[in-house]
Each structure stands twice: as C-alpha cells, then as structure tokens.
JSON list of C-alpha atoms in Angstrom, two decimals:
[
{"chain": "X", "resi": 915, "resn": "LEU", "atom": "CA", "xyz": [-90.83, -187.66, 16.10]},
{"chain": "X", "resi": 916, "resn": "HIS", "atom": "CA", "xyz": [-94.99, -188.87, 16.97]},
{"chain": "X", "resi": 917, "resn": "THR", "atom": "CA", "xyz": [-93.26, -190.88, 18.68]},
{"chain": "X", "resi": 918, "resn": "LEU", "atom": "CA", "xyz": [-90.48, -188.84, 20.49]},
{"chain": "X", "resi": 919, "resn": "THR", "atom": "CA", "xyz": [-93.49, -187.20, 21.24]},
{"chain": "X", "resi": 920, "resn": "SER", "atom": "CA", "xyz": [-95.77, -189.91, 22.40]},
{"chain": "X", "resi": 921, "resn": "ALA", "atom": "CA", "xyz": [-92.30, -190.21, 24.72]},
{"chain": "X", "resi": 922, "resn": "PHE", "atom": "CA", "xyz": [-91.93, -187.62, 26.27]},
{"chain": "X", "resi": 923, "resn": "GLU", "atom": "CA", "xyz": [-95.88, -186.93, 26.99]},
{"chain": "X", "resi": 924, "resn": "GLU", "atom": "CA", "xyz": [-96.45, -190.80, 28.57]},
{"chain": "X", "resi": 925, "resn": "THR", "atom": "CA", "xyz": [-92.90, -189.47, 30.89]},
{"chain": "X", "resi": 926, "resn": "ALA", "atom": "CA", "xyz": [-94.87, -186.35, 31.63]},
{"chain": "X", "resi": 927, "resn": "PRO", "atom": "CA", "xyz": [-95.65, -187.04, 34.88]},
{"chain": "X", "resi": 928, "resn": "ILE", "atom": "CA", "xyz": [-91.91, -187.81, 36.08]},
{"chain": "X", "resi": 929, "resn": "TYR", "atom": "CA", "xyz": [-90.63, -184.69, 34.85]},
{"chain": "X", "resi": 930, "resn": "ALA", "atom": "CA", "xyz": [-92.95, -182.24, 35.64]},
{"chain": "X", "resi": 931, "resn": "GLY", "atom": "CA", "xyz": [-92.00, -179.73, 37.96]},
{"chain": "X", "resi": 932, "resn": "ALA", "atom": "CA", "xyz": [-88.61, -180.22, 38.00]},
{"chain": "X", "resi": 933, "resn": "ASP", "atom": "CA", "xyz": [-85.61, -177.82, 38.58]},
{"chain": "X", "resi": 934, "resn": "LEU", "atom": "CA", "xyz": [-83.18, -179.26, 36.20]},
{"chain": "X", "resi": 935, "resn": "ASN", "atom": "CA", "xyz": [-83.16, -181.69, 33.40]},
{"chain": "X", "resi": 936, "resn": "ALA", "atom": "CA", "xyz": [-80.73, -183.42, 32.07]},
{"chain": "X", "resi": 937, "resn": "PHE", "atom": "CA", "xyz": [-79.88, -185.47, 27.89]},
{"chain": "X", "resi": 938, "resn": "THR", "atom": "CA", "xyz": [-77.75, -188.01, 27.02]},
{"chain": "X", "resi": 939, "resn": "MET", "atom": "CA", "xyz": [-78.72, -188.96, 23.42]},
{"chain": "X", "resi": 940, "resn": "THR", "atom": "CA", "xyz": [-78.16, -191.98, 21.28]},
{"chain": "X", "resi": 941, "resn": "GLY", "atom": "CA", "xyz": [-80.98, -191.21, 18.57]},
{"chain": "X", "resi": 942, "resn": "GLU", "atom": "CA", "xyz": [-79.62, -188.93, 16.11]},
{"chain": "X", "resi": 943, "resn": "LEU", "atom": "CA", "xyz": [-78.63, -191.73, 13.53]},
{"chain": "X", "resi": 944, "resn": "ALA", "atom": "CA", "xyz": [-81.69, -193.07, 12.81]},
{"chain": "X", "resi": 945, "resn": "ASP", "atom": "CA", "xyz": [-82.87, -192.94, 9.48]},
{"chain": "X", "resi": 946, "resn": "ILE", "atom": "CA", "xyz": [-85.86, -190.53, 8.94]},
{"chain": "X", "resi": 947, "resn": "PHE", "atom": "CA", "xyz": [-82.76, -187.93, 9.79]},
{"chain": "X", "resi": 948, "resn": "PRO", "atom": "CA", "xyz": [-80.33, -187.22, 6.24]},
{"chain": "X", "resi": 949, "resn": "SER", "atom": "CA", "xyz": [-76.72, -187.43, 8.77]},
{"chain": "X", "resi": 950, "resn": "ARG", "atom": "CA", "xyz": [-75.93, -187.53, 12.59]},
{"chain": "X", "resi": 951, "resn": "ASP", "atom": "CA", "xyz": [-75.81, -183.21, 12.71]},
{"chain": "X", "resi": 952, "resn": "ALA", "atom": "CA", "xyz": [-79.41, -182.83, 11.89]},
{"chain": "X", "resi": 953, "resn": "GLY", "atom": "CA", "xyz": [-80.63, -185.04, 14.19]},
{"chain": "X", "resi": 954, "resn": "VAL", "atom": "CA", "xyz": [-78.42, -183.69, 16.45]},
{"chain": "X", "resi": 955, "resn": "ALA", "atom": "CA", "xyz": [-79.95, -180.87, 15.93]},
{"chain": "X", "resi": 956, "resn": "ALA", "atom": "CA", "xyz": [-83.07, -182.47, 15.88]},
{"chain": "X", "resi": 957, "resn": "LEU", "atom": "CA", "xyz": [-83.05, -183.85, 18.78]},
{"chain": "X", "resi": 958, "resn": "LEU", "atom": "CA", "xyz": [-82.25, -180.42, 20.76]},
{"chain": "X", "resi": 959, "resn": "ASP", "atom": "CA", "xyz": [-85.07, -178.75, 18.65]},
{"chain": "X", "resi": 960, "resn": "GLU", "atom": "CA", "xyz": [-87.64, -181.26, 20.25]},
{"chain": "X", "resi": 961, "resn": "ILE", "atom": "CA", "xyz": [-85.86, -180.81, 23.65]},
{"chain": "X", "resi": 962, "resn": "SER", "atom": "CA", "xyz": [-84.97, -177.12, 23.70]},
{"chain": "X", "resi": 963, "resn": "SER", "atom": "CA", "xyz": [-89.29, -176.44, 23.00]},
{"chain": "X", "resi": 964, "resn": "ARG", "atom": "CA", "xyz": [-90.56, -178.86, 25.01]},
{"chain": "X", "resi": 965, "resn": "PHE", "atom": "CA", "xyz": [-88.57, -177.71, 28.67]},
{"chain": "X", "resi": 966, "resn": "PRO", "atom": "CA", "xyz": [-87.80, -173.96, 28.19]},
{"chain": "X", "resi": 967, "resn": "GLY", "atom": "CA", "xyz": [-85.92, -174.30, 31.11]},
{"chain": "X", "resi": 968, "resn": "GLU", "atom": "CA", "xyz": [-82.63, -175.55, 32.90]},
{"chain": "X", "resi": 969, "resn": "THR", "atom": "CA", "xyz": [-81.50, -177.52, 30.67]},
{"chain": "X", "resi": 970, "resn": "LEU", "atom": "CA", "xyz": [-78.49, -179.17, 30.48]},
{"chain": "X", "resi": 971, "resn": "ILE", "atom": "CA", "xyz": [-77.52, -181.99, 27.61]},
{"chain": "X", "resi": 972, "resn": "TYR", "atom": "CA", "xyz": [-74.25, -184.87, 27.99]},
{"chain": "X", "resi": 973, "resn": "ALA", "atom": "CA", "xyz": [-71.59, -183.83, 25.65]},
{"chain": "X", "resi": 974, "resn": "GLY", "atom": "CA", "xyz": [-69.36, -186.47, 26.59]},
{"chain": "X", "resi": 975, "resn": "ARG", "atom": "CA", "xyz": [-65.57, -185.15, 26.41]},
{"chain": "X", "resi": 976, "resn": "SER", "atom": "CA", "xyz": [-66.68, -182.14, 26.57]},
{"chain": "X", "resi": 977, "resn": "GLY", "atom": "CA", "xyz": [-69.15, -182.61, 29.78]},
{"chain": "X", "resi": 978, "resn": "PHE", "atom": "CA", "xyz": [-72.55, -181.19, 30.29]},
{"chain": "X", "resi": 979, "resn": "VAL", "atom": "CA", "xyz": [-73.09, -178.16, 28.35]},
{"chain": "X", "resi": 980, "resn": "GLY", "atom": "CA", "xyz": [-76.61, -175.86, 27.64]},
{"chain": "X", "resi": 981, "resn": "ALA", "atom": "CA", "xyz": [-78.52, -176.51, 24.31]},
{"chain": "X", "resi": 982, "resn": "GLU", "atom": "CA", "xyz": [-76.92, -173.78, 22.29]},
{"chain": "X", "resi": 983, "resn": "GLN", "atom": "CA", "xyz": [-73.56, -175.26, 23.24]},
{"chain": "X", "resi": 984, "resn": "ALA", "atom": "CA", "xyz": [-74.90, -178.20, 22.41]},
{"chain": "X", "resi": 985, "resn": "ALA", "atom": "CA", "xyz": [-75.54, -177.76, 18.61]},
{"chain": "X", "resi": 986, "resn": "ARG", "atom": "CA", "xyz": [-71.58, -176.51, 17.91]},
{"chain": "X", "resi": 987, "resn": "LEU", "atom": "CA", "xyz": [-70.73, -179.77, 20.14]},
{"chain": "X", "resi": 988, "resn": "SER", "atom": "CA", "xyz": [-72.81, -182.16, 17.79]},
{"chain": "X", "resi": 989, "resn": "ALA", "atom": "CA", "xyz": [-69.54, -184.55, 17.84]},
{"chain": "X", "resi": 990, "resn": "ASP", "atom": "CA", "xyz": [-69.45, -185.14, 21.18]},
{"chain": "X", "resi": 991, "resn": "VAL", "atom": "CA", "xyz": [-73.22, -184.76, 22.36]},
{"chain": "X", "resi": 992, "resn": "ALA", "atom": "CA", "xyz": [-73.60, -187.76, 19.65]},
{"chain": "X", "resi": 993, "resn": "SER", "atom": "CA", "xyz": [-74.40, -191.32, 20.74]},
{"chain": "X", "resi": 994, "resn": "ALA", "atom": "CA", "xyz": [-72.76, -189.83, 24.53]},
{"chain": "X", "resi": 995, "resn": "ASN", "atom": "CA", "xyz": [-74.89, -192.38, 26.72]},
{"chain": "X", "resi": 996, "resn": "TRP", "atom": "CA", "xyz": [-72.05, -194.79, 25.74]},
{"chain": "X", "resi": 997, "resn": "HIS", "atom": "CA", "xyz": [-70.13, -191.85, 27.64]},
{"chain": "X", "resi": 998, "resn": "ALA", "atom": "CA", "xyz": [-72.48, -191.45, 30.52]},
{"chain": "X", "resi": 999, "resn": "THR", "atom": "CA", "xyz": [-72.91, -194.74, 32.06]},
{"chain": "X", "resi": 1000, "resn": "ALA", "atom": "CA", "xyz": [-69.12, -195.03, 31.53]},
{"chain": "X", "resi": 1001, "resn": "SER", "atom": "CA", "xyz": [-68.27, -192.10, 33.20]},
{"chain": "X", "resi": 1002, "resn": "LEU", "atom": "CA", "xyz": [-70.41, -192.95, 36.58]},
{"chain": "X", "resi": 1003, "resn": "VAL", "atom": "CA", "xyz": [-68.90, -196.52, 36.48]},
{"chain": "X", "resi": 1004, "resn": "ALA", "atom": "CA", "xyz": [-65.37, -195.00, 36.27]},
{"chain": "X", "resi": 1005, "resn": "LYS", "atom": "CA", "xyz": [-66.81, -192.48, 39.15]},
{"chain": "X", "resi": 1006, "resn": "LEU", "atom": "CA", "xyz": [-67.66, -195.57, 41.63]},
{"chain": "X", "resi": 1007, "resn": "ALA", "atom": "CA", "xyz": [-65.31, -198.65, 40.61]},
{"chain": "X", "resi": 1008, "resn": "GLY", "atom": "CA", "xyz": [-62.00, -196.77, 39.86]},
{"chain": "X", "resi": 1009, "resn": "ASP", "atom": "CA", "xyz": [-60.24, -199.22, 37.94]},
{"chain": "X", "resi": 1010, "resn": "ALA", "atom": "CA", "xyz": [-62.99, -201.62, 35.72]},
{"chain": "X", "resi": 1011, "resn": "LEU", "atom": "CA", "xyz": [-63.73, -203.30, 33.12]},
{"chain": "X", "resi": 1012, "resn": "PHE", "atom": "CA", "xyz": [-67.68, -201.92, 31.79]},
{"chain": "X", "resi": 1013, "resn": "VAL", "atom": "CA", "xyz": [-69.10, -203.50, 29.66]},
{"chain": "X", "resi": 1014, "resn": "ASP", "atom": "CA", "xyz": [-73.16, -202.74, 28.87]},
{"chain": "X", "resi": 1015, "resn": "MET", "atom": "CA", "xyz": [-75.08, -205.47, 25.85]},
{"chain": "X", "resi": 1016, "resn": "GLY", "atom": "CA", "xyz": [-78.46, -203.75, 24.80]},
{"chain": "X", "resi": 1017, "resn": "SER", "atom": "CA", "xyz": [-81.00, -205.12, 22.33]},
{"chain": "X", "resi": 1018, "resn": "THR", "atom": "CA", "xyz": [-78.68, -204.68, 19.73]},
{"chain": "X", "resi": 1019, "resn": "THR", "atom": "CA", "xyz": [-74.81, -203.15, 20.33]},
{"chain": "X", "resi": 1020, "resn": "THR", "atom": "CA", "xyz": [-72.29, -204.10, 23.28]},
{"chain": "X", "resi": 1021, "resn": "ASP", "atom": "CA", "xyz": [-70.34, -201.06, 24.21]},
{"chain": "X", "resi": 1022, "resn": "ILE", "atom": "CA", "xyz": [-67.06, -203.12, 26.20]},
{"chain": "X", "resi": 1023, "resn": "ILE", "atom": "CA", "xyz": [-64.84, -200.22, 27.22]},
{"chain": "X", "resi": 1024, "resn": "ALA", "atom": "CA", "xyz": [-61.65, -200.12, 29.73]},
{"chain": "X", "resi": 1025, "resn": "ILE", "atom": "CA", "xyz": [-61.43, -197.76, 33.67]},
{"chain": "X", "resi": 1026, "resn": "LYS", "atom": "CA", "xyz": [-58.52, -196.37, 34.96]},
{"chain": "X", "resi": 1027, "resn": "ASN", "atom": "CA", "xyz": [-57.85, -194.99, 38.07]},
{"chain": "X", "resi": 1028, "resn": "GLY", "atom": "CA", "xyz": [-61.38, -193.86, 37.96]},
{"chain": "X", "resi": 1029, "resn": "ALA", "atom": "CA", "xyz": [-61.20, -192.52, 33.64]},
{"chain": "X", "resi": 1030, "resn": "ILE", "atom": "CA", "xyz": [-62.08, -193.74, 30.74]},
{"chain": "X", "resi": 1031, "resn": "ALA", "atom": "CA", "xyz": [-59.38, -195.24, 29.20]},
{"chain": "X", "resi": 1032, "resn": "ASN", "atom": "CA", "xyz": [-60.89, -195.65, 25.51]},
{"chain": "X", "resi": 1033, "resn": "ASP", "atom": "CA", "xyz": [-59.46, -195.46, 22.57]},
{"chain": "X", "resi": 1034, "resn": "GLY", "atom": "CA", "xyz": [-62.77, -194.64, 20.86]},
{"chain": "X", "resi": 1035, "resn": "TYR", "atom": "CA", "xyz": [-65.67, -191.82, 20.94]},
{"chain": "X", "resi": 1036, "resn": "THR", "atom": "CA", "xyz": [-67.54, -192.18, 18.19]},
{"chain": "X", "resi": 1037, "resn": "ASP", "atom": "CA", "xyz": [-69.76, -194.55, 16.55]},
{"chain": "X", "resi": 1038, "resn": "ALA", "atom": "CA", "xyz": [-66.77, -194.81, 14.63]},
{"chain": "X", "resi": 1039, "resn": "GLY", "atom": "CA", "xyz": [-64.14, -195.07, 15.89]},
{"chain": "X", "resi": 1040, "resn": "ARG", "atom": "CA", "xyz": [-65.25, -197.38, 18.19]},
{"chain": "X", "resi": 1041, "resn": "LEU", "atom": "CA", "xyz": [-65.86, -199.58, 15.96]},
{"chain": "X", "resi": 1042, "resn": "LEU", "atom": "CA", "xyz": [-62.76, -199.79, 15.30]},
{"chain": "X", "resi": 1043, "resn": "SER", "atom": "CA", "xyz": [-61.38, -200.18, 18.11]},
{"chain": "X", "resi": 1044, "resn": "GLY", "atom": "CA", "xyz": [-62.97, -203.37, 19.19]},
{"chain": "X", "resi": 1045, "resn": "GLU", "atom": "CA", "xyz": [-65.21, -200.87, 21.94]},
{"chain": "X", "resi": 1046, "resn": "LEU", "atom": "CA", "xyz": [-68.87, -201.27, 20.31]},
{"chain": "X", "resi": 1047, "resn": "VAL", "atom": "CA", "xyz": [-69.57, -204.65, 18.55]},
{"chain": "X", "resi": 1048, "resn": "TYR", "atom": "CA", "xyz": [-72.94, -205.39, 17.21]},
{"chain": "X", "resi": 1049, "resn": "THR", "atom": "CA", "xyz": [-73.84, -207.20, 18.77]},
{"chain": "X", "resi": 1050, "resn": "GLY", "atom": "CA", "xyz": [-77.14, -207.44, 20.87]},
{"chain": "X", "resi": 1051, "resn": "PHE", "atom": "CA", "xyz": [-79.10, -209.76, 22.76]},
{"chain": "X", "resi": 1052, "resn": "THR", "atom": "CA", "xyz": [-82.52, -209.92, 21.49]},
{"chain": "X", "resi": 1053, "resn": "ARG", "atom": "CA", "xyz": [-82.71, -207.51, 18.58]},
{"chain": "X", "resi": 1054, "resn": "THR", "atom": "CA", "xyz": [-78.93, -209.45, 16.44]},
{"chain": "X", "resi": 1055, "resn": "PHE", "atom": "CA", "xyz": [-79.78, -210.91, 13.44]},
{"chain": "X", "resi": 1056, "resn": "LEU", "atom": "CA", "xyz": [-78.08, -215.07, 13.84]},
{"chain": "X", "resi": 1057, "resn": "PHE", "atom": "CA", "xyz": [-76.01, -214.63, 10.36]},
{"chain": "X", "resi": 1058, "resn": "GLY", "atom": "CA", "xyz": [-74.64, -211.03, 11.77]},
{"chain": "X", "resi": 1059, "resn": "VAL", "atom": "CA", "xyz": [-73.68, -214.25, 14.91]},
{"chain": "X", "resi": 1060, "resn": "ALA", "atom": "CA", "xyz": [-72.38, -217.14, 13.90]},
{"chain": "X", "resi": 1061, "resn": "SER", "atom": "CA", "xyz": [-71.84, -218.74, 9.62]},
{"chain": "X", "resi": 1062, "resn": "SER", "atom": "CA", "xyz": [-72.88, -221.76, 10.49]},
{"chain": "X", "resi": 1063, "resn": "ALA", "atom": "CA", "xyz": [-73.81, -223.50, 13.31]},
{"chain": "X", "resi": 1064, "resn": "PRO", "atom": "CA", "xyz": [-73.42, -227.91, 14.83]},
{"chain": "X", "resi": 1065, "resn": "VAL", "atom": "CA", "xyz": [-76.56, -229.96, 12.92]},
{"chain": "X", "resi": 1066, "resn": "ARG", "atom": "CA", "xyz": [-76.28, -233.16, 14.06]},
{"chain": "X", "resi": 1067, "resn": "GLY", "atom": "CA", "xyz": [-72.72, -234.20, 13.82]},
{"chain": "X", "resi": 1068, "resn": "ARG", "atom": "CA", "xyz": [-71.60, -231.57, 10.25]},
{"chain": "X", "resi": 1069, "resn": "LEU", "atom": "CA", "xyz": [-71.23, -227.52, 10.78]},
{"chain": "X", "resi": 1070, "resn": "THR", "atom": "CA", "xyz": [-74.84, -226.21, 8.12]},
{"chain": "X", "resi": 1071, "resn": "PRO", "atom": "CA", "xyz": [-74.11, -222.69, 6.70]},
{"chain": "X", "resi": 1072, "resn": "LEU", "atom": "CA", "xyz": [-76.77, -220.27, 8.61]},
{"chain": "X", "resi": 1073, "resn": "MET", "atom": "CA", "xyz": [-79.04, -218.59, 5.44]},
{"chain": "X", "resi": 1074, "resn": "ASN", "atom": "CA", "xyz": [-77.94, -215.33, 5.46]},
{"chain": "X", "resi": 1075, "resn": "GLU", "atom": "CA", "xyz": [-81.94, -214.40, 6.54]},
{"chain": "X", "resi": 1076, "resn": "TYR", "atom": "CA", "xyz": [-83.75, -212.85, 9.11]},
{"chain": "X", "resi": 1077, "resn": "PHE", "atom": "CA", "xyz": [-85.09, -215.70, 9.73]},
{"chain": "X", "resi": 1078, "resn": "ALA", "atom": "CA", "xyz": [-84.63, -215.55, 13.51]},
{"chain": "X", "resi": 1079, "resn": "SER", "atom": "CA", "xyz": [-82.84, -213.68, 16.10]},
{"chain": "X", "resi": 1080, "resn": "ILE", "atom": "CA", "xyz": [-80.65, -213.52, 18.93]},
{"chain": "X", "resi": 1081, "resn": "ALA", "atom": "CA", "xyz": [-83.60, -213.86, 20.77]},
{"chain": "X", "resi": 1082, "resn": "ASP", "atom": "CA", "xyz": [-85.16, -217.78, 19.75]},
{"chain": "X", "resi": 1083, "resn": "ALA", "atom": "CA", "xyz": [-82.01, -218.44, 20.48]},
{"chain": "X", "resi": 1084, "resn": "HIS", "atom": "CA", "xyz": [-81.95, -216.89, 23.81]},
{"chain": "X", "resi": 1085, "resn": "ARG", "atom": "CA", "xyz": [-85.12, -218.13, 24.85]},
{"chain": "X", "resi": 1086, "resn": "ILE", "atom": "CA", "xyz": [-84.18, -221.88, 23.45]},
{"chain": "X", "resi": 1087, "resn": "LEU", "atom": "CA", "xyz": [-81.75, -221.92, 25.53]},
{"chain": "X", "resi": 1088, "resn": "GLY", "atom": "CA", "xyz": [-84.10, -220.03, 28.98]},
{"chain": "X", "resi": 1089, "resn": "VAL", "atom": "CA", "xyz": [-81.71, -217.50, 29.49]},
{"chain": "X", "resi": 1090, "resn": "LEU", "atom": "CA", "xyz": [-84.24, -214.45, 27.85]},
{"chain": "X", "resi": 1091, "resn": "ASP", "atom": "CA", "xyz": [-86.80, -212.57, 30.33]},
{"chain": "X", "resi": 1092, "resn": "GLU", "atom": "CA", "xyz": [-89.06, -211.93, 27.96]},
{"chain": "X", "resi": 1093, "resn": "LYS", "atom": "CA", "xyz": [-89.34, -208.06, 28.57]},
{"chain": "X", "resi": 1094, "resn": "ASP", "atom": "CA", "xyz": [-85.86, -207.14, 27.74]},
{"chain": "X", "resi": 1095, "resn": "ASP", "atom": "CA", "xyz": [-87.54, -208.68, 24.84]},
{"chain": "X", "resi": 1096, "resn": "ARG", "atom": "CA", "xyz": [-89.07, -205.90, 22.98]},
{"chain": "X", "resi": 1097, "resn": "HIS", "atom": "CA", "xyz": [-89.15, -206.47, 19.34]},
{"chain": "X", "resi": 1098, "resn": "ALA", "atom": "CA", "xyz": [-91.52, -208.04, 17.42]},
{"chain": "X", "resi": 1099, "resn": "SER", "atom": "CA", "xyz": [-90.16, -211.82, 16.31]},
{"chain": "X", "resi": 1100, "resn": "ALA", "atom": "CA", "xyz": [-88.89, -212.52, 12.32]},
{"chain": "X", "resi": 1101, "resn": "ASP", "atom": "CA", "xyz": [-92.08, -213.63, 11.59]},
{"chain": "X", "resi": 1102, "resn": "GLY", "atom": "CA", "xyz": [-94.53, -211.40, 13.33]},
{"chain": "X", "resi": 1103, "resn": "LYS", "atom": "CA", "xyz": [-95.21, -214.71, 14.85]},
{"chain": "X", "resi": 1104, "resn": "GLU", "atom": "CA", "xyz": [-95.77, -215.75, 18.88]},
{"chain": "X", "resi": 1105, "resn": "LYS", "atom": "CA", "xyz": [-92.65, -215.25, 20.84]},
{"chain": "X", "resi": 1106, "resn": "THR", "atom": "CA", "xyz": [-92.56, -219.02, 22.42]},
{"chain": "X", "resi": 1107, "resn": "ILE", "atom": "CA", "xyz": [-89.76, -221.86, 22.92]},
{"chain": "X", "resi": 1108, "resn": "ASP", "atom": "CA", "xyz": [-92.08, -223.13, 19.59]},
{"chain": "X", "resi": 1109, "resn": "GLY", "atom": "CA", "xyz": [-91.78, -219.94, 17.38]},
{"chain": "X", "resi": 1110, "resn": "SER", "atom": "CA", "xyz": [-88.89, -219.09, 18.14]},
{"chain": "X", "resi": 1111, "resn": "ILE", "atom": "CA", "xyz": [-87.65, -223.13, 16.98]},
{"chain": "X", "resi": 1112, "resn": "ALA", "atom": "CA", "xyz": [-90.13, -222.62, 13.98]},
{"chain": "X", "resi": 1113, "resn": "ARG", "atom": "CA", "xyz": [-88.16, -219.47, 12.96]},
{"chain": "X", "resi": 1114, "resn": "LEU", "atom": "CA", "xyz": [-84.32, -220.37, 13.63]},
{"chain": "X", "resi": 1115, "resn": "ALA", "atom": "CA", "xyz": [-85.42, -224.10, 11.79]},
{"chain": "X", "resi": 1116, "resn": "ARG", "atom": "CA", "xyz": [-85.77, -221.74, 9.01]},
{"chain": "X", "resi": 1117, "resn": "MET", "atom": "CA", "xyz": [-82.03, -220.34, 9.31]},
{"chain": "X", "resi": 1118, "resn": "ILE", "atom": "CA", "xyz": [-81.12, -224.39, 7.99]},
{"chain": "X", "resi": 1119, "resn": "GLY", "atom": "CA", "xyz": [-83.38, -225.02, 5.82]},
{"chain": "X", "resi": 1120, "resn": "ARG", "atom": "CA", "xyz": [-85.32, -227.01, 8.07]},
{"chain": "X", "resi": 1121, "resn": "ASP", "atom": "CA", "xyz": [-88.47, -227.17, 9.93]},
{"chain": "X", "resi": 1122, "resn": "ALA", "atom": "CA", "xyz": [-88.97, -227.72, 13.02]},
{"chain": "X", "resi": 1123, "resn": "ALA", "atom": "CA", "xyz": [-90.51, -231.42, 13.57]},
{"chain": "X", "resi": 1124, "resn": "GLU", "atom": "CA", "xyz": [-87.28, -233.09, 12.26]},
{"chain": "X", "resi": 1125, "resn": "LEU", "atom": "CA", "xyz": [-85.03, -231.90, 14.75]},
{"chain": "X", "resi": 1126, "resn": "THR", "atom": "CA", "xyz": [-85.70, -232.84, 19.20]},
{"chain": "X", "resi": 1127, "resn": "LEU", "atom": "CA", "xyz": [-86.05, -230.25, 21.35]},
{"chain": "X", "resi": 1128, "resn": "PRO", "atom": "CA", "xyz": [-82.54, -230.87, 22.52]},
{"chain": "X", "resi": 1129, "resn": "GLU", "atom": "CA", "xyz": [-81.15, -230.58, 19.32]},
{"chain": "X", "resi": 1130, "resn": "TRP", "atom": "CA", "xyz": [-82.61, -227.16, 18.64]}
]
C-alpha cells in the first residue's frame, strides 16, 4: 500500500483544495489482499483517511455512493472502472461498441440506446461472457496469445515461458508507443528492437542472428 500512498502524494497538487473527490476502483484484486472484499475495504480506508471532505465512490450499477455505503456494496465497487468509462461513452454516443485495451486486459462492451448492454458485471461474469479478454497491449504473455507461430515455413510451437511479452512483438512491428510500455521487459534488459528480437528468439529456442529482421 505504500505505492498507493506515494501516488496520492505525487498527485496531491492536482486534487488539493477540491470541494468534491470521486473515485472509481481497480486494484482490489492485488495479491496483497486475501479477497476482493478485503481489497475494497482496505482501499476505501485509504481514501477515507486521506480525503475527509465530500467523497463519492463509483459503484457501477448502483451509481455514486458515499464511502460507508460503498463498503456494503463491494461487489458493485470492485473493478467498476470499466463501467464508469463505458457509461460515459453511452451518454456521449448512444449506440456503440466500446473497446478499451490496457496493458493487460481488453474490455469489449455493447452500448445500446444510451445504456450499457452488458451480459456480465463482475470480472468472473465478464470473463464468461467474453466482455473481459485477458489480452493487453504490453504486459501479455505471448503464449497466451498464440501457442505457435510460422518460422521459415514451419509452424513452430512457442515455449510456455515468460521470455517475451506482447510489447516486444509490437515494438518489432513498429506499432508501440514507448510511453505506453510502463513495465520492465521480461529479461529486465533494454527496450529496443534488438532487445525485443533477442527475447522473441528465446520463445522459439533460437538466437536473434538466426533469422533476418523481416522474418522476425
């Protein structure tokens, strides 16, 4: 939680003196918490102790509520950030397909007549409905995207190891904005095309020099 405390302190100039603070939550699934309910409770405690004035918590389908009520609505508060963004899009667009890709996951939400037309709500429900896809733009483990890849005309299995991430593939393809890659590389080494190729090579049991740049 010291990381959250540091983040609050770093952003203090932004919210200092505000008459109203509103929060949407994602983070209760962090492995420092024994359960989602415990995570919600701990994060609400952090918010309440730091923001003693008027504070609202976004509880998704229950709307904005006070911190005390939010503690009783942990299932609605937990990971409601997707619902907040999709609700805003619904108000602005009316009918839409909302797709939000982060570093780890992608939300795919139907919006109809100015409202979210979702099948799932919780992470578990959205995983089942396909509205939460565990593929992101930078952190995703390559084996989670494809189990094999064509290498010199032969379909080659990828190693089930964290030798490279999807950020490496995007960097090699030239579609990665480096500002979006906020996590360490799989081997902790440089975030360059050469570095990414070296990591990708390990996924198929090779060295970088064994294939040409266009092949990678």
